[in-house]
Short mmCIF file of C-alpha atoms in Angstrom, two decimals:
data_model
loop_
_atom_site.label_atom_id
_atom_site.label_comp_id
_atom_site.label_asym_id
_atom_site.label_seq_id
_atom_site.Cartn_x
_atom_site.Cartn_y
_atom_site.Cartn_z
CA MET U 267 -29.13 -9.38 -16.91
CA ILE U 268 -29.57 -7.18 -13.90
CA ASP U 269 -31.49 -3.95 -14.95
CA VAL U 270 -30.02 -0.82 -13.45
CA LEU U 271 -31.51 2.73 -13.02
CA VAL U 272 -28.69 5.39 -12.77
CA VAL U 273 -29.76 8.34 -10.99
CA ASP U 274 -27.61 11.51 -10.82
CA ASP U 275 -28.30 15.11 -11.03
CA ASP U 276 -25.28 15.80 -13.18
CA PHE U 277 -26.02 14.63 -16.78
CA ARG U 278 -22.38 14.00 -17.38
CA VAL U 279 -21.85 12.21 -14.26
CA ALA U 280 -24.87 9.98 -14.93
CA GLU U 281 -23.45 9.30 -18.41
CA ILE U 282 -20.13 8.13 -17.02
CA ASN U 283 -21.80 5.88 -14.34
CA ALA U 284 -23.87 4.33 -17.12
CA LYS U 285 -20.82 3.61 -19.32
CA TYR U 286 -19.31 2.13 -16.22
CA VAL U 287 -22.25 -0.26 -15.63
CA GLY U 288 -22.21 -1.22 -19.05
CA LYS U 289 -18.72 -2.62 -18.92
CA VAL U 290 -19.54 -4.89 -16.15
CA PRO U 291 -20.81 -8.34 -17.54
CA GLY U 292 -24.39 -9.28 -16.45
CA PHE U 293 -25.63 -5.55 -15.83
CA ARG U 294 -27.26 -3.13 -18.23
CA VAL U 295 -28.67 0.31 -17.80
CA ALA U 296 -32.37 0.22 -18.19
CA ALA U 297 -32.93 4.05 -17.53
CA ARG U 298 -31.36 7.20 -16.09
CA ALA U 299 -33.01 9.75 -14.07
CA HIS U 300 -31.78 13.28 -13.05
CA SER U 301 -34.33 13.85 -10.02
CA ALA U 302 -36.27 12.01 -7.38
CA ALA U 303 -39.21 12.33 -9.28
CA GLN U 304 -37.94 10.92 -12.41
CA ALA U 305 -36.40 8.20 -10.56
CA LEU U 306 -39.61 7.22 -8.64
CA ALA U 307 -41.39 7.18 -11.88
CA ALA U 308 -39.00 4.56 -13.44
CA VAL U 309 -39.15 2.32 -10.41
CA GLU U 310 -43.01 2.65 -10.59
CA ARG U 311 -42.95 1.44 -14.40
CA GLY U 312 -41.35 -1.73 -13.19
CA GLY U 313 -38.30 -3.82 -14.49
CA ILE U 314 -35.70 -1.98 -12.25
CA GLU U 315 -33.73 -4.43 -9.97
CA LEU U 316 -30.89 -2.14 -8.91
CA VAL U 317 -30.69 1.70 -8.36
CA LEU U 318 -27.38 3.45 -8.31
CA LEU U 319 -28.50 6.48 -6.43
CA ASP U 320 -27.02 9.90 -5.86
CA HIS U 321 -27.95 11.61 -2.49
CA ASN U 322 -27.84 15.26 -3.64
CA LEU U 323 -31.02 15.51 -5.93
CA PRO U 324 -32.81 18.89 -6.86
CA ASP U 325 -36.19 17.95 -5.59
CA ARG U 326 -35.39 15.66 -2.77
CA THR U 327 -32.55 13.76 -1.23
CA GLY U 328 -31.58 10.35 -2.38
CA LEU U 329 -32.50 8.86 1.09
CA GLU U 330 -35.85 10.60 1.02
CA LEU U 331 -36.52 8.77 -2.23
CA VAL U 332 -35.48 5.45 -0.64
CA HIS U 333 -37.86 6.07 2.15
CA ARG U 334 -40.65 7.02 -0.25
CA MET U 335 -39.98 3.87 -2.31
CA ARG U 336 -40.17 1.60 0.75
CA GLU U 337 -43.31 3.40 1.85
CA GLU U 338 -44.87 2.43 -1.46
CA GLY U 339 -43.72 -1.05 -1.26
CA HIS U 340 -40.91 -0.99 -3.67
CA GLY U 341 -38.26 -3.42 -2.51
CA THR U 342 -35.68 -2.31 -5.42
CA ASP U 343 -32.21 -2.80 -4.21
CA VAL U 344 -30.12 0.43 -3.72
CA ILE U 345 -26.49 1.17 -4.11
CA MET U 346 -25.61 4.81 -2.87
CA ILE U 347 -23.14 6.61 -5.13
CA THR U 348 -22.58 10.02 -3.79
CA ALA U 349 -20.14 12.67 -2.50
CA ALA U 350 -22.00 12.92 0.95
CA SER U 351 -19.66 11.10 3.50
CA ASP U 352 -21.04 12.32 6.75
CA VAL U 353 -21.77 9.64 9.42
CA THR U 354 -25.39 10.66 9.78
CA THR U 355 -26.27 10.14 5.98
CA VAL U 356 -24.35 6.93 5.97
CA GLN U 357 -26.17 5.47 9.03
CA GLN U 358 -29.40 6.61 7.51
CA ALA U 359 -28.57 4.60 4.27
CA MET U 360 -27.91 1.38 6.15
CA ARG U 361 -31.19 1.70 8.05
CA LEU U 362 -33.02 2.35 4.84
CA GLY U 363 -31.30 -0.95 3.49
CA ALA U 364 -28.80 0.30 1.02
CA LEU U 365 -26.37 -2.61 0.16
CA HIS U 366 -23.40 -0.47 -0.64
CA TYR U 367 -22.22 3.15 -0.12
CA LEU U 368 -19.56 4.36 -2.76
CA VAL U 369 -18.14 7.84 -2.04
CA LYS U 370 -17.33 10.05 -5.07
CA PRO U 371 -15.00 10.33 -6.64
CA PHE U 372 -14.50 6.66 -7.35
CA THR U 373 -12.85 4.46 -10.04
CA PHE U 374 -14.43 2.02 -12.33
CA ALA U 375 -12.67 -0.85 -10.28
CA ALA U 376 -14.36 0.38 -7.05
CA LEU U 377 -17.86 0.31 -8.74
CA ARG U 378 -17.35 -3.02 -10.36
CA THR U 379 -16.33 -4.60 -7.01
CA ARG U 380 -19.63 -3.37 -5.61
CA LEU U 381 -21.53 -4.71 -8.56
CA ASP U 382 -19.75 -8.05 -8.75
CA SER U 383 -20.50 -8.48 -4.87
CA TYR U 384 -24.14 -7.60 -5.54
CA ALA U 385 -24.36 -10.15 -8.37
CA ALA U 386 -22.83 -12.68 -6.11
CA LEU U 387 -25.45 -11.96 -3.51
CA ARG U 388 -27.91 -12.59 -6.07
CA ARG U 389 -26.61 -16.06 -6.86
CA THR U 390 -26.33 -16.87 -3.37
CA VAL U 391 -29.90 -16.12 -2.67
CA ASP U 392 -30.97 -17.90 -5.77
CA ARG U 393 -29.02 -20.96 -4.79
CA VAL U 394 -29.88 -21.04 -1.21
CA GLY U 395 -33.38 -20.42 -1.73
CA GLY U 396 -33.59 -22.95 -4.48
CA ARG U 397 -32.68 -25.74 -2.07
CA GLY U 398 -34.96 -24.39 0.52
CA LEU U 399 -31.94 -24.28 3.16
CA THR U 400 -32.40 -22.54 6.30
CA GLY U 401 -30.10 -22.16 9.35
CA GLN U 402 -27.06 -19.95 10.31
CA GLU U 403 -24.52 -21.34 7.73
CA GLN U 404 -27.03 -20.40 4.83
CA VAL U 405 -27.56 -16.84 6.50
CA ASP U 406 -23.92 -16.37 6.78
CA ARG U 407 -23.59 -17.17 3.09
CA ILE U 408 -26.00 -14.38 2.09
CA PHE U 409 -24.66 -11.80 4.24
CA GLY U 410 -21.00 -12.68 3.43
CA ALA U 411 -21.65 -12.31 -0.37
CA LEU U 412 -21.77 -8.56 -0.01
CA ARG U 413 -18.49 -8.30 1.56
CA THR U 414 -15.89 -6.19 -0.44
CA ALA U 415 -12.91 -6.50 1.83
CA PRO U 416 -9.49 -5.20 0.42
CA ALA U 417 -7.77 -7.98 -1.56
CA SER U 418 -4.94 -7.69 0.95
CA SER U 419 -7.02 -8.89 3.80
CA ALA U 420 -8.45 -11.91 1.89
CA PRO U 421 -6.72 -15.16 2.93
CA GLY U 422 -5.02 -16.79 0.09
CA LEU U 423 -5.09 -14.01 -2.49
CA PRO U 424 -2.22 -12.06 -3.35
CA THR U 425 -1.97 -8.37 -3.36
CA GLY U 426 -4.07 -6.59 -6.07
CA HIS U 427 -6.54 -9.58 -6.33
CA SER U 428 -10.13 -9.51 -5.20
CA GLU U 429 -12.55 -12.09 -4.34
CA PRO U 430 -15.40 -10.94 -6.43
CA THR U 431 -13.01 -11.11 -9.57
CA THR U 432 -11.59 -14.31 -8.76
CA ASP U 433 -15.08 -15.80 -8.45
CA LEU U 434 -16.16 -14.39 -11.80
CA ILE U 435 -13.26 -16.01 -13.55
CA CYS U 436 -13.78 -19.25 -11.72
CA GLY U 437 -17.42 -19.15 -12.65
CA VAL U 438 -16.85 -18.60 -16.32
CA LEU U 439 -14.38 -21.68 -16.29
CA HIS U 440 -16.73 -23.95 -14.45
CA ARG U 441 -19.72 -23.07 -16.92
CA ALA U 442 -17.50 -23.55 -19.84
CA GLY U 443 -16.93 -27.23 -19.35
CA HIS U 444 -13.79 -27.15 -21.50
CA PRO U 445 -10.45 -25.22 -21.39
CA LEU U 446 -10.24 -21.70 -22.14
CA SER U 447 -7.32 -19.40 -23.10
CA ALA U 448 -6.63 -16.00 -21.32
CA HIS U 449 -8.21 -14.19 -24.28
CA GLU U 450 -11.37 -16.21 -24.00
CA VAL U 451 -11.67 -15.60 -20.39
CA ALA U 452 -11.13 -12.14 -20.90
CA ALA U 453 -13.78 -11.75 -23.39
CA ARG U 454 -16.20 -13.54 -21.34
CA THR U 455 -15.66 -11.53 -18.24
CA GLY U 456 -14.93 -8.04 -19.57
CA LEU U 457 -11.62 -7.96 -18.05
CA SER U 458 -8.49 -7.01 -19.79
CA ARG U 459 -6.10 -9.90 -21.03
CA SER U 460 -3.40 -9.12 -18.58
CA THR U 461 -5.70 -9.13 -15.46
CA ALA U 462 -7.16 -12.46 -16.65
CA GLN U 463 -3.81 -13.86 -17.24
CA ARG U 464 -2.72 -12.69 -13.71
CA TYR U 465 -5.57 -14.30 -12.05
CA LEU U 466 -5.38 -17.53 -14.06
CA ARG U 467 -1.79 -17.84 -13.31
CA HIS U 468 -2.46 -17.59 -9.45
CA LEU U 469 -5.44 -20.04 -9.71
CA GLU U 470 -3.36 -22.60 -11.60
CA GLN U 471 -0.56 -22.23 -8.96
CA ALA U 472 -3.25 -22.56 -6.15
CA GLY U 473 -4.21 -25.88 -7.73
CA ARG U 474 -7.63 -24.70 -8.69
CA LEU U 475 -7.29 -24.70 -12.49
CA ARG U 476 -5.32 -27.19 -14.86
CA LEU U 477 -2.97 -25.84 -17.38
CA SER U 478 -2.45 -27.50 -20.70
CA LEU U 479 -0.84 -26.37 -23.94
CA LYS U 480 -2.25 -26.22 -27.38
CA TYR U 481 0.25 -26.20 -29.96
CA GLY U 482 -0.59 -24.45 -33.31
CA ASP U 483 1.43 -24.37 -36.63
CA THR U 484 3.74 -21.58 -35.83
CA GLY U 485 4.73 -19.40 -32.69
CA ARG U 486 4.50 -20.30 -29.06
CA PRO U 487 1.78 -22.66 -27.62
CA GLU U 488 -1.29 -21.28 -26.31
CA HIS U 489 -2.02 -21.72 -22.50
CA ARG U 490 -5.41 -22.87 -21.74
CA TYR U 491 -7.03 -23.50 -18.52
CA ALA U 492 -9.70 -25.70 -17.20
CA TRP U 493 -11.66 -25.86 -13.96
CA VAL U 494 -10.49 -28.58 -11.60
CA THR U 495 -13.51 -30.24 -9.72
CA PRO U 496 -12.74 -30.48 -6.16
#
């Protein structure tokens, strides 16, 4: 589980963002903060791996907080979630190492895409680092893990499909080691059953999954999908 600190000066917005985080598999809210001072104290206590950070805080800006964190040696990852969308603020966020910048208002799907890509980055770093690999190819893998290009621009994916969600479903099926139904995939990923079915159907048609039928005593057979080892 990735422990997240949600920072927003509006208590209601912080609660909504925390509920969003709680709906994404692999993430949990470790703490909430409504000022830069509270956020810094939470980071200093330790255990925080990712900060979802608003920029407009009552005591100092979010970017000033990130700068302070870096000065004190805290390498905690940061995703900015703010209504501030001016070029100067965005550039400063990039220079301070913010991994993503999400402009308010946003949808749950938009936040989930950023969190999924962040999780993908963590997996990629662990995988590459575990092998002790170096070189341009491995560097490209790490930087590429954070891409959140629109689904329509992703080669091989139909409109409305995203790479992070596709990777999430493939990972579940690969780890399962046995066929799963759309209902089981939905339960393990946190997706709706209809969304899981749509992705499973595409992956099966693309030859990445194998479809089998499980017949019960009554009713229609259950579709089950298994990972196809390349």
